[in-house]
Tab-separated table of C-alpha atoms and ligand atoms in Angstrom:
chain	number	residue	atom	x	y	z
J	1	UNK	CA	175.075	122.598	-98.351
J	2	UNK	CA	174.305	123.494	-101.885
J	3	UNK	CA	177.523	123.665	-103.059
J	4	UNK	CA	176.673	123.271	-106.849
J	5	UNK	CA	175.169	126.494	-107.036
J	6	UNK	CA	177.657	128.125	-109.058
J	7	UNK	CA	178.275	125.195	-111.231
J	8	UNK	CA	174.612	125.687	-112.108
J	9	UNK	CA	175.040	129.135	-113.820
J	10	UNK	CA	175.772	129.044	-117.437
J	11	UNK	CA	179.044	129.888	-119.079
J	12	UNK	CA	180.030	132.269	-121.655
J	13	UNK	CA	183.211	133.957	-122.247
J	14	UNK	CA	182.259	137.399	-122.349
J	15	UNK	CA	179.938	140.067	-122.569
J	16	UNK	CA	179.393	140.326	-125.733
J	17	UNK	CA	178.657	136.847	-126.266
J	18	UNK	CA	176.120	136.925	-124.037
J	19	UNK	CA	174.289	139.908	-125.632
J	20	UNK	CA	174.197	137.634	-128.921
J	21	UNK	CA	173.118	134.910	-126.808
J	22	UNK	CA	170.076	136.091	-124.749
J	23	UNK	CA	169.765	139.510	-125.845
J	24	UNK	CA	168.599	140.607	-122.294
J	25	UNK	CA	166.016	143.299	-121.594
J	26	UNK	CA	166.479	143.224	-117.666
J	27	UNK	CA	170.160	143.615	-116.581
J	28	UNK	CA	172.508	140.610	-115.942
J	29	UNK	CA	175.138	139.803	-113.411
J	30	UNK	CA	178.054	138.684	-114.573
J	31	UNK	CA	180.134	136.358	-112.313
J	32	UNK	CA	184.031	136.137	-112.494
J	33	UNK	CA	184.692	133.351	-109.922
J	34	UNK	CA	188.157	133.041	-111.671
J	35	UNK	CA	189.070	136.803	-110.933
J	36	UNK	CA	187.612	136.228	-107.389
J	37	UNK	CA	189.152	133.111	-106.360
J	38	UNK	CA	193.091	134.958	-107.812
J	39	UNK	CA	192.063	137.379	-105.347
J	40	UNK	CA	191.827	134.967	-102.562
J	41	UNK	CA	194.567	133.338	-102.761
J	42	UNK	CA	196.856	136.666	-102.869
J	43	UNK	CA	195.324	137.578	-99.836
J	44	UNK	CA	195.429	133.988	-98.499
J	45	UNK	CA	199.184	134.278	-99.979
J	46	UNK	CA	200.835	137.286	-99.478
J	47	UNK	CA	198.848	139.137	-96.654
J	48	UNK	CA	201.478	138.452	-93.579
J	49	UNK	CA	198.279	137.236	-91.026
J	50	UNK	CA	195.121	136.724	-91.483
J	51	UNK	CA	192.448	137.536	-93.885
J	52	UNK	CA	188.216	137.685	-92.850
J	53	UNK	CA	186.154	138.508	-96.100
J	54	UNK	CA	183.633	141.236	-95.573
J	55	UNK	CA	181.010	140.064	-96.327
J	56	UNK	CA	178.880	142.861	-96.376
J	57	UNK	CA	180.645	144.113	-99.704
J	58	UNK	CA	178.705	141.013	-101.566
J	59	UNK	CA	176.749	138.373	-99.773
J	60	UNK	CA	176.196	136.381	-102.952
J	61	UNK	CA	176.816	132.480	-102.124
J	62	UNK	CA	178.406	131.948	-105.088
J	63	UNK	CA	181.204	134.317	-104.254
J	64	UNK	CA	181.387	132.615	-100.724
J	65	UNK	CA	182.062	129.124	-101.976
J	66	UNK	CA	185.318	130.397	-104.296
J	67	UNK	CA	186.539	132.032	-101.598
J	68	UNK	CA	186.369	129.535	-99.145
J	69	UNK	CA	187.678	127.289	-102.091
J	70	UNK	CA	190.478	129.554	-103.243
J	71	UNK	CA	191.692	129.951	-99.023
J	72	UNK	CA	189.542	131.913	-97.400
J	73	UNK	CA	188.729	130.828	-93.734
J	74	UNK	CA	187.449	133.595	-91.664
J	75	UNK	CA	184.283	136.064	-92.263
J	76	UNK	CA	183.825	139.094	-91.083
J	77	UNK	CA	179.859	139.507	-90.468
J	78	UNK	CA	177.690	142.662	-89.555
J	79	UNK	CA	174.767	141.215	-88.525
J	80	UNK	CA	172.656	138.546	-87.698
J	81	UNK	CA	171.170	137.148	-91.089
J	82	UNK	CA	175.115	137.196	-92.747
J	83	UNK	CA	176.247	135.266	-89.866
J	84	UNK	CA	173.380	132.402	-90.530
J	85	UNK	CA	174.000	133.088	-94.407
J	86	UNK	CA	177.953	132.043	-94.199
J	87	UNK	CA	177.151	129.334	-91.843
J	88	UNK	CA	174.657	127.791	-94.163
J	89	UNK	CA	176.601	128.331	-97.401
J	90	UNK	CA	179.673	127.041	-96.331
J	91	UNK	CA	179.094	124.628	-92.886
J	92	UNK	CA	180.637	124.136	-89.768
J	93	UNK	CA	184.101	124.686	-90.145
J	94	UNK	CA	184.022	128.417	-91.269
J	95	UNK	CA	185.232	131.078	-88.850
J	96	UNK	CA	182.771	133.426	-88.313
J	97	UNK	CA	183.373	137.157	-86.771
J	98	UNK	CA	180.782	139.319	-85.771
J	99	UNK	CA	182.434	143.009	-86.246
J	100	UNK	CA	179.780	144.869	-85.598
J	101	UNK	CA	180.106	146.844	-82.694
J	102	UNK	CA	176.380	147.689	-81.984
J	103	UNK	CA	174.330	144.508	-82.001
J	104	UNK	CA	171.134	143.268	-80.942
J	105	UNK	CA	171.796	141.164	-77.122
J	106	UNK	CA	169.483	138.553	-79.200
J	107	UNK	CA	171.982	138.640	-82.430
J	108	UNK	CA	174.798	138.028	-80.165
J	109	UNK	CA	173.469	135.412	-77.931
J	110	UNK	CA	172.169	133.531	-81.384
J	111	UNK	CA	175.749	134.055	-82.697
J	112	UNK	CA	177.682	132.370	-80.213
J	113	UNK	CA	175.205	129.600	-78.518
J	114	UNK	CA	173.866	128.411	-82.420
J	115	UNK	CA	176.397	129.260	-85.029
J	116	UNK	CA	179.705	128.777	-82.522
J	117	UNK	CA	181.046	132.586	-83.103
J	118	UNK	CA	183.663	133.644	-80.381
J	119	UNK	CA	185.331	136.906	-81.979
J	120	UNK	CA	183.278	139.980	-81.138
J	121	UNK	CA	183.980	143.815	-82.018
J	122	UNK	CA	183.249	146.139	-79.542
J	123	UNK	CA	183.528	150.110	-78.700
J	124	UNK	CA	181.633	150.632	-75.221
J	125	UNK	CA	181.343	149.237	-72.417
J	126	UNK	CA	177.790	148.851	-72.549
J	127	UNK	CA	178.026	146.651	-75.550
J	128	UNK	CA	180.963	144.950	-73.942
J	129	UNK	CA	178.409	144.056	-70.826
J	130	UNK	CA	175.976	143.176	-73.434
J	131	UNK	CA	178.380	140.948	-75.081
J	132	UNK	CA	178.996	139.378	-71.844
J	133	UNK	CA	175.509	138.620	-70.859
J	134	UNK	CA	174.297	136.950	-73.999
J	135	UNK	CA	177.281	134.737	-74.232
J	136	UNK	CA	176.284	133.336	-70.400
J	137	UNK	CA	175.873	129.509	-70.219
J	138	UNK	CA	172.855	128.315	-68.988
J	139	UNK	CA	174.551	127.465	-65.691
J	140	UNK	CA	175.038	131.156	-65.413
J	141	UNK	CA	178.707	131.269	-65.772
J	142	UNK	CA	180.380	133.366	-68.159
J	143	UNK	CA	182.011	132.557	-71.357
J	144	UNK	CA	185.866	131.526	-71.153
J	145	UNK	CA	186.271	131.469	-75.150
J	146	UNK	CA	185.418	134.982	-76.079
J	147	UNK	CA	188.379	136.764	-78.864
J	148	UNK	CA	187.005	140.723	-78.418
J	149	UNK	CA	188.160	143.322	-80.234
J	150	UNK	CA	187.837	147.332	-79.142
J	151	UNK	CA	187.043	149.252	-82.319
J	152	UNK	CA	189.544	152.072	-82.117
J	153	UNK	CA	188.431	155.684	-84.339
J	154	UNK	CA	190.950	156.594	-86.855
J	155	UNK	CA	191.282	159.194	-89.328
J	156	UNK	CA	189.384	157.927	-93.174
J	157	UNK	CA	191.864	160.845	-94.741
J	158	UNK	CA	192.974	158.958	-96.920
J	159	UNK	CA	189.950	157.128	-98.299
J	160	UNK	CA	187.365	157.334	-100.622
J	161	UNK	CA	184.782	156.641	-98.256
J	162	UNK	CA	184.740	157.715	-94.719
J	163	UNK	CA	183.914	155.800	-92.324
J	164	UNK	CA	185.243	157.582	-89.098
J	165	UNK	CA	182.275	158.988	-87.874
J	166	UNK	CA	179.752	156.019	-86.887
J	167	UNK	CA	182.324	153.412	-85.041
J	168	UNK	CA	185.198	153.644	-82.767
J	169	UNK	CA	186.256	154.599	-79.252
J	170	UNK	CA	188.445	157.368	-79.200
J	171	UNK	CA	192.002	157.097	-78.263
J	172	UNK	CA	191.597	159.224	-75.214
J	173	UNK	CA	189.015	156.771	-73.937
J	174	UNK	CA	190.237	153.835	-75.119
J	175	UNK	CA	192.429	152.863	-71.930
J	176	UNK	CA	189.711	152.334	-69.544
J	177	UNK	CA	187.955	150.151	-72.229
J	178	UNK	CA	190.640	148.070	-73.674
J	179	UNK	CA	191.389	147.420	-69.582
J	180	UNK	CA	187.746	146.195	-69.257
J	181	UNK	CA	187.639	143.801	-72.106
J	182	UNK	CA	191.292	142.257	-71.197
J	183	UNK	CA	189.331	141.690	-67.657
J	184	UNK	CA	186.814	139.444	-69.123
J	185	UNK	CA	188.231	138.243	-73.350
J	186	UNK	CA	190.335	135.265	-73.475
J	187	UNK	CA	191.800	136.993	-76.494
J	188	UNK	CA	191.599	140.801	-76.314
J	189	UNK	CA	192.141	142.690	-79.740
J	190	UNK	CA	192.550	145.933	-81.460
J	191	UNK	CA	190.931	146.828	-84.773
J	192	UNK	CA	189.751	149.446	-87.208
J	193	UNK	CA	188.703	150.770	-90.155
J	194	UNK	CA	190.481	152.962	-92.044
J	195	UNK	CA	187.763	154.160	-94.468
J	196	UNK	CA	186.914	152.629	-97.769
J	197	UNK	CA	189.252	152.409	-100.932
J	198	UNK	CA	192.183	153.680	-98.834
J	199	UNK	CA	194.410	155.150	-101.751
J	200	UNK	CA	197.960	155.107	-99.779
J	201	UNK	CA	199.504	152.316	-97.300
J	202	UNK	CA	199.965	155.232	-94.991
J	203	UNK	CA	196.399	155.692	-94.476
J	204	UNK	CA	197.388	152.083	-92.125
J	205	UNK	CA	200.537	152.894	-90.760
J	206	UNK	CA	198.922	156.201	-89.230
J	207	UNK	CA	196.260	153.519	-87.714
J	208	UNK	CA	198.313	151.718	-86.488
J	209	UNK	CA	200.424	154.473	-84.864
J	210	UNK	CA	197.315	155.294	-82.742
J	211	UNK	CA	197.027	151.395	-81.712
J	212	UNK	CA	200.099	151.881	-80.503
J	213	UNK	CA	199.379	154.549	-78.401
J	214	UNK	CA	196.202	152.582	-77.231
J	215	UNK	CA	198.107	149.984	-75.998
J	216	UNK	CA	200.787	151.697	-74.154
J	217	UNK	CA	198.063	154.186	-72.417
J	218	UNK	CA	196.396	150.896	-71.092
J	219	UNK	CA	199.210	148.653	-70.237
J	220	UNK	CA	197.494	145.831	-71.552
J	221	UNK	CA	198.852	142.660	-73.242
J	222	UNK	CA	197.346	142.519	-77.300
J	223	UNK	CA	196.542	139.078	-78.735
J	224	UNK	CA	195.074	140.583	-82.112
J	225	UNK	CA	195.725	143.327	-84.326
J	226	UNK	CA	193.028	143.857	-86.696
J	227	UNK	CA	193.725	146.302	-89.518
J	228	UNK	CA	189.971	146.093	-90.794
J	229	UNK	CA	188.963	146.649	-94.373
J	230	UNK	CA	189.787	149.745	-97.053
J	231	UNK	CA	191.988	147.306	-99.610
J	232	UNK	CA	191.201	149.310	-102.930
J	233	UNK	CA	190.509	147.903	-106.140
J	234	UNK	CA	191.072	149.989	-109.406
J	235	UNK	CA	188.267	152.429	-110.656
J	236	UNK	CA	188.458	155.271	-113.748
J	237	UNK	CA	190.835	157.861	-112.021
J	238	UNK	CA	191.397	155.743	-108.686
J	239	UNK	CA	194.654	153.719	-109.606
J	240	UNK	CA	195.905	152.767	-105.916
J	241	UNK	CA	199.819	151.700	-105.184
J	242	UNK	CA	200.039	147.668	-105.678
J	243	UNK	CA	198.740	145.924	-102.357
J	244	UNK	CA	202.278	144.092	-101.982
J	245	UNK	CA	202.843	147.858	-100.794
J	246	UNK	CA	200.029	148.384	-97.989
J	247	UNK	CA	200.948	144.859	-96.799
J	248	UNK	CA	204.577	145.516	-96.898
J	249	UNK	CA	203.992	148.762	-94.771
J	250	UNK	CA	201.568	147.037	-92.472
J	251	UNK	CA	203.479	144.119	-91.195
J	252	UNK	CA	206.814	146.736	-90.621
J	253	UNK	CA	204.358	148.494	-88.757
J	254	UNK	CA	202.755	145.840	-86.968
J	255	UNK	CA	206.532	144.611	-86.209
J	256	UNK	CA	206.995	147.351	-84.472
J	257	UNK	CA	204.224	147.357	-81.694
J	258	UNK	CA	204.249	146.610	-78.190
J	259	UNK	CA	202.533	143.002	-78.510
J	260	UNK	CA	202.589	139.990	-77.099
J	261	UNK	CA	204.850	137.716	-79.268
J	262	UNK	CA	202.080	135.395	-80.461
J	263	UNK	CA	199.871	138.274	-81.334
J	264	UNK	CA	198.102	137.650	-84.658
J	265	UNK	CA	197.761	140.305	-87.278
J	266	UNK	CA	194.379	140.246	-89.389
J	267	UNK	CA	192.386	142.329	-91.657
J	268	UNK	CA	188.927	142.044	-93.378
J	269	UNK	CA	189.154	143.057	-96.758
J	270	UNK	CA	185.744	143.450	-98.634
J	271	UNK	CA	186.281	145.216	-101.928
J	272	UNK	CA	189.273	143.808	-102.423
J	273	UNK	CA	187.972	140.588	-102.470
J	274	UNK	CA	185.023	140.896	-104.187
J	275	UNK	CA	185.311	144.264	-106.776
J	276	UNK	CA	186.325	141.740	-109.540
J	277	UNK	CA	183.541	139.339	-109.226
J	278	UNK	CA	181.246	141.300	-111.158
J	279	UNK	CA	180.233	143.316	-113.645
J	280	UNK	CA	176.761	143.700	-115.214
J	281	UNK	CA	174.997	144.459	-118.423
J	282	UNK	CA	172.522	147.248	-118.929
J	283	UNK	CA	170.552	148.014	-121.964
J	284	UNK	CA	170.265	151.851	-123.002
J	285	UNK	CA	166.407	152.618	-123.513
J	286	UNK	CA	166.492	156.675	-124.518
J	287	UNK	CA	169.164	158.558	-125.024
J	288	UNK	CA	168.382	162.268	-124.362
J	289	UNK	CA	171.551	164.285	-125.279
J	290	UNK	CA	174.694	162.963	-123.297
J	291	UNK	CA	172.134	161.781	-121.347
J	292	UNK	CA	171.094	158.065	-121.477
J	293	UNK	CA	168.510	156.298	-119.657
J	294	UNK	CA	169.549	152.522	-118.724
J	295	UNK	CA	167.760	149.494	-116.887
J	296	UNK	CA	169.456	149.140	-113.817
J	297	UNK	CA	170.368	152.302	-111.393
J	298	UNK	CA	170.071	154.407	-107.881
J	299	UNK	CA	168.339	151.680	-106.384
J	300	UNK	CA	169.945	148.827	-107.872
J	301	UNK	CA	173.392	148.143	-108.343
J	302	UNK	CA	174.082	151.534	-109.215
J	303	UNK	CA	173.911	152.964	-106.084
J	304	UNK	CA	177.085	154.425	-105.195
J	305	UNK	CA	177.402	155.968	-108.616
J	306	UNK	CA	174.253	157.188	-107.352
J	307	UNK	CA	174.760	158.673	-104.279
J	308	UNK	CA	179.396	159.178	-103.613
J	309	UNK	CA	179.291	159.799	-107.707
J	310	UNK	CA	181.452	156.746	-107.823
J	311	UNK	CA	182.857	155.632	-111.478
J	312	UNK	CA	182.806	152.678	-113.055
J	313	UNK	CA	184.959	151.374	-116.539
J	314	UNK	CA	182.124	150.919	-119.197
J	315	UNK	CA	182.244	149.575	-122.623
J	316	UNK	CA	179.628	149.502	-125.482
J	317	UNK	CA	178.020	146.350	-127.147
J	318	UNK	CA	176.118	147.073	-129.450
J	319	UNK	CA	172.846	145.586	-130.520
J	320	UNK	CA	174.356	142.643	-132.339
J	321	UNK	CA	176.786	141.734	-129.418
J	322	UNK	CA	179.712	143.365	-131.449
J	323	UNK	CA	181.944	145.345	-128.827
J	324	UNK	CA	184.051	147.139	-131.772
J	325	UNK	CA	184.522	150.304	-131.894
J	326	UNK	CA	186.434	152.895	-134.137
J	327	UNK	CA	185.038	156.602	-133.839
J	328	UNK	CA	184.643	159.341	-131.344
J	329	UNK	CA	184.207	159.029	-127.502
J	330	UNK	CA	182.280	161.511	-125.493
J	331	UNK	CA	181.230	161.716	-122.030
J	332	UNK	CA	177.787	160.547	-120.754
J	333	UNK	CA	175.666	160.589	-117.493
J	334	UNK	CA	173.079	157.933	-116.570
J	335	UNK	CA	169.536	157.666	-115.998
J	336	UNK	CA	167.965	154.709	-113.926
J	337	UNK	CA	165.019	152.953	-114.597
J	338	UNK	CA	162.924	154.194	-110.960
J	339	UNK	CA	160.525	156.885	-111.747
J	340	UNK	CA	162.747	159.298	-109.408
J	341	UNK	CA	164.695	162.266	-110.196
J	342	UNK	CA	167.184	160.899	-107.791
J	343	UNK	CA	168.124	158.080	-109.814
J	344	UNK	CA	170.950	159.566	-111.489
J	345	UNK	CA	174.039	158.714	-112.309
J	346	UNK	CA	176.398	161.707	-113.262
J	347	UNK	CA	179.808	160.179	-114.141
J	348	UNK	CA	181.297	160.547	-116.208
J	349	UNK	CA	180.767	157.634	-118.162
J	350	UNK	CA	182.816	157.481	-121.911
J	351	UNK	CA	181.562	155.741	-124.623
J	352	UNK	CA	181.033	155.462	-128.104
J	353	UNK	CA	179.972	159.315	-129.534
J	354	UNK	CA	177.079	157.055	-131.740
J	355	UNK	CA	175.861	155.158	-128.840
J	356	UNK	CA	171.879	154.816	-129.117
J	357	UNK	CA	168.525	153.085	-127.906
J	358	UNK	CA	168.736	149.027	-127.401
J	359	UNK	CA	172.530	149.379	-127.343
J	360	UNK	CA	174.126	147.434	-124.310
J	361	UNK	CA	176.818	148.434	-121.949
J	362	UNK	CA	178.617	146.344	-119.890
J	363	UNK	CA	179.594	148.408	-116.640
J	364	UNK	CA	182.672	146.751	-115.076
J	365	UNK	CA	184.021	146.178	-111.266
J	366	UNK	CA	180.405	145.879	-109.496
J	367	UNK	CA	181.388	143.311	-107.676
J	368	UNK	CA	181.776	145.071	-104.215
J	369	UNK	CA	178.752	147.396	-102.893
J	370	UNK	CA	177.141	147.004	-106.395
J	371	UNK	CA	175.293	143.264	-107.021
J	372	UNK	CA	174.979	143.574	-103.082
J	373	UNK	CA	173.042	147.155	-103.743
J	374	UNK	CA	169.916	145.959	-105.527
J	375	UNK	CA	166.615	146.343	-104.530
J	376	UNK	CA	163.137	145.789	-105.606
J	377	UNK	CA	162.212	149.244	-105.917
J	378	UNK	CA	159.689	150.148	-108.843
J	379	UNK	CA	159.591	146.728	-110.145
J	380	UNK	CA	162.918	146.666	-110.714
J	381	UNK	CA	165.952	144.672	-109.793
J	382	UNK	CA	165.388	141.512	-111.507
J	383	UNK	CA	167.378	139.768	-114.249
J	384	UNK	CA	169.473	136.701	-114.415
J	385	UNK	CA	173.370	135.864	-113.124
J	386	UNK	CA	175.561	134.195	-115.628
J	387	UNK	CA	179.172	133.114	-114.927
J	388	UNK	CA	181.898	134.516	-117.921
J	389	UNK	CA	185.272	133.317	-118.259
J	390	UNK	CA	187.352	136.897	-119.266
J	391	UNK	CA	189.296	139.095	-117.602
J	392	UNK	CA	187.531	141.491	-115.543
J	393	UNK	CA	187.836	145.143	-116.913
J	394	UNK	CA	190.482	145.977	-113.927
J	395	UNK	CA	192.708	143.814	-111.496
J	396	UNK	CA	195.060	144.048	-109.141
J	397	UNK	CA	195.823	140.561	-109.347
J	398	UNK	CA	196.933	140.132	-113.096
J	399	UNK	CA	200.396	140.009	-112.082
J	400	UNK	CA	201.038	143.017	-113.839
J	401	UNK	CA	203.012	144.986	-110.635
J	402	UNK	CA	202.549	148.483	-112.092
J	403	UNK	CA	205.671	150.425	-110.249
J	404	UNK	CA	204.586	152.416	-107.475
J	405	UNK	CA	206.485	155.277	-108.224
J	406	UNK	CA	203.973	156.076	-111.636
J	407	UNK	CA	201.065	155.357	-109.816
J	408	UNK	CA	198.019	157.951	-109.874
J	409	UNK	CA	197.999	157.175	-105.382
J	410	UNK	CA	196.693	161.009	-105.214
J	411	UNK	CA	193.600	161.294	-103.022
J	412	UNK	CA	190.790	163.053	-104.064
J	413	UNK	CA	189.400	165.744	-102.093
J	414	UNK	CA	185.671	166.160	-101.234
O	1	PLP	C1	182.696	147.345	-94.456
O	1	PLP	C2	183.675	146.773	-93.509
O	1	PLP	C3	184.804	146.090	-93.997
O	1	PLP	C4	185.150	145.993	-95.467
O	1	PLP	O1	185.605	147.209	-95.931
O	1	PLP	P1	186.208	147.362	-97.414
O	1	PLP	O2	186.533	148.798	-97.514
O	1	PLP	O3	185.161	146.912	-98.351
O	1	PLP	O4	187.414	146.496	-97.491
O	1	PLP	C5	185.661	145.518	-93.067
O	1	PLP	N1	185.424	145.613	-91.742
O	1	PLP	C6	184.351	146.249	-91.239
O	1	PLP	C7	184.163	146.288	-89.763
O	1	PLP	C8	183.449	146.858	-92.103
O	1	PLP	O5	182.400	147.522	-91.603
């Protein structure tokens, strides 16, 4: 285990500094392991069950180790290579959960005979008798140890990001199913996902509503409620309630159901977990109008301001590494690097009015779907990772509760 990996990175305390330092001409990574590991141990904390990081929302091993450091016990993996990727970073006694609920029989039956996972999501029954196959011992005989969880559909309403469509049996056929896995899981369990950057607790409560009604069409005895991911971190004109709220409303909720008195409550936060870890500097090459053309983009870490028109905080440095800043702010869009028109970033992004070519900007809260995003695409996507020791631009873990009756929880409609 190369658990010195992080300690490897050098340290600055900001942005700026590091402009002054290495004046970059590729993009860097900045890592807030600090900001990361205060976000662990709320969850670890204050969440009233379990949390699994996602770690689909940033695979980076360096965010795995302060994690498991800061409290973190259980993963949440998608597929194959993340399970082997947690195992590796962070050894045997990791829990791992694979909550995808199509998989590869091969993925599976590597999952549970190699790397010792026994917590599978699910929402047919052919992937239930798929599960159940791979898992076979070699005498034949079927697992005992298997935790499975039926992926129910709920509404993503309330979200930022949908993601109701792909995933989930529907209530009205959820009986028959749930009834099948009880037959054959040690620990049968319910989860879901309500959709990404869920901007109001309710967006849970409804979930869990429809659990309920799950569980009393099939008459079957719960072990696990799963509330999934959806946790939202704070973005330029997405200010969420404080999380003490959605956990608040989920445990009265999860009170409530008709469970078996031992049953576990989890959840499987990604962004929330991870949204702090980074942000990145970019250098502006051209400036065309309010138009200005960056190093890093669509197909880097960019990519949801790419393609959902996600914002991100930004600040100016300039070419000196000075971040100061009296005059006019205007409105600008980005261009990426990638010799496609589709590598476009509309915004809006404020800065400095005076802004201009070799300036830097440091784009904040990448951490989640953003560092994870890169790709080689056009020569692109390199640069190096340094580890910083400020605040990250946003946090819902500073301590600073804002009151949940001023907050901005209105969900945008698209
Ligand atoms: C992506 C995903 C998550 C994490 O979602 P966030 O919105 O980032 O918290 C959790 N569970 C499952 C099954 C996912 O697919």
């Amino acid at each position: 285990m190369a658990y010195w990996g992080s300690l490897a990175l050098s340290i600055y305390p900001d942005a700026p500094s590091v402009v002054r330092a290495l004046a970059p001409t590729e993009p860097v990574i900045l890592n807030r392991p600090q900001a990361a590991a205060r976000a662990a141990r709320f969850y670890a904390e204050k969440f009233p069950g379990k949390s699994l990081y996602a770690v689909k929302a940033n695979p980076s091993p360096d965010l795995l180790w302060t994690l498991w450091d800061a409290g973190i016990t259980h993963y949440d993996t998608a597929s194959i290579v993340e399970v082997r990727l947690v195992r590796e970073a962070l050894g045997p006694e990791a829990v791992l959960c694979f909550m995808h609920p199509v998989k590869p029989a091969a993925a599976i039956s590597e999952a549970y005979h190699v790397h010792g996972v026994r917590t599978f999501s699910l929402d047919t029954v052919e992937e239930l008798e798929k599960i159940v196959e791979a898992t076979r011992g070699a005498d034949g005989k079927a697992a005992e140890d298997l935790s499975l969880c039926v992926r129910l559909r709920v509404s993503s309403e309330y979200s930022e990001l949908s993601l109701a469509s792909k995933f989930g049996v529907d209530l009205a056929d959820a009986a028959p199913l749930l009834q099948a896995t009880r037959q054959v899981a040690d620990c049968l369990g319910i989860c879901f996902h309500v959709g990404s950057q869920a901007m109001t607790p309710f967006a849970y409560v409804q979930a869990l509503e429809r659990a309920r009604a799950a569980i009393v069409d099939a008459a079957v005895t719960v072990d696990i409620i799963d509330v999934g991911g959806g946790f939202p971190s704070i973005y330029p004109g997405m200010v969420p309630p404080p999380l003490e709220d959605y956990f608040a409303s989920i445990h009265r909720a999860f009170e409530s159901l008709p469970v078996s008195y031992s049953s576990e409550l989890w959840c499987e936060p990604g962004r929330a977990l991870s949204a702090e870890f980074n942000s990145m500097i970019v250098q502006v090459e051209k400036r065309r109008g309010n138009e200005l053309f960056i190093n890093e983009g669509a197909y880097g870490a960019l990519y949801d301001a790419a393609h959902v028109d996600w914002r991100f905080p930004v600040k100016r440095i300039d070419s000196h590494g000075q971040e100061a800043h009296e005059g006019a702010m205007e409105e600008f869009a980005f261009y990426g690097p990638t010799c496609d028109d589709a590598d476009y970033m509309e915004g809006p992004f404020v800065l400095p009015a005076d802004i201009k070519p070799g300036d830097y900007i440091e784009i904040g809260m990448l951490g989640a779907y953003g560092a994870a995003m890169r790709t080689r695409f056009n020569g692109f996507g390199a640069g190096e990772t340094v580890n910083v020791t400020d605040e990250p631009m946003e946090s819902q873990y500073s301590g600073k509760r804002r009151d949940p009756r001023v907050s901005d929880n209105v969900v945008s409609l698209r």
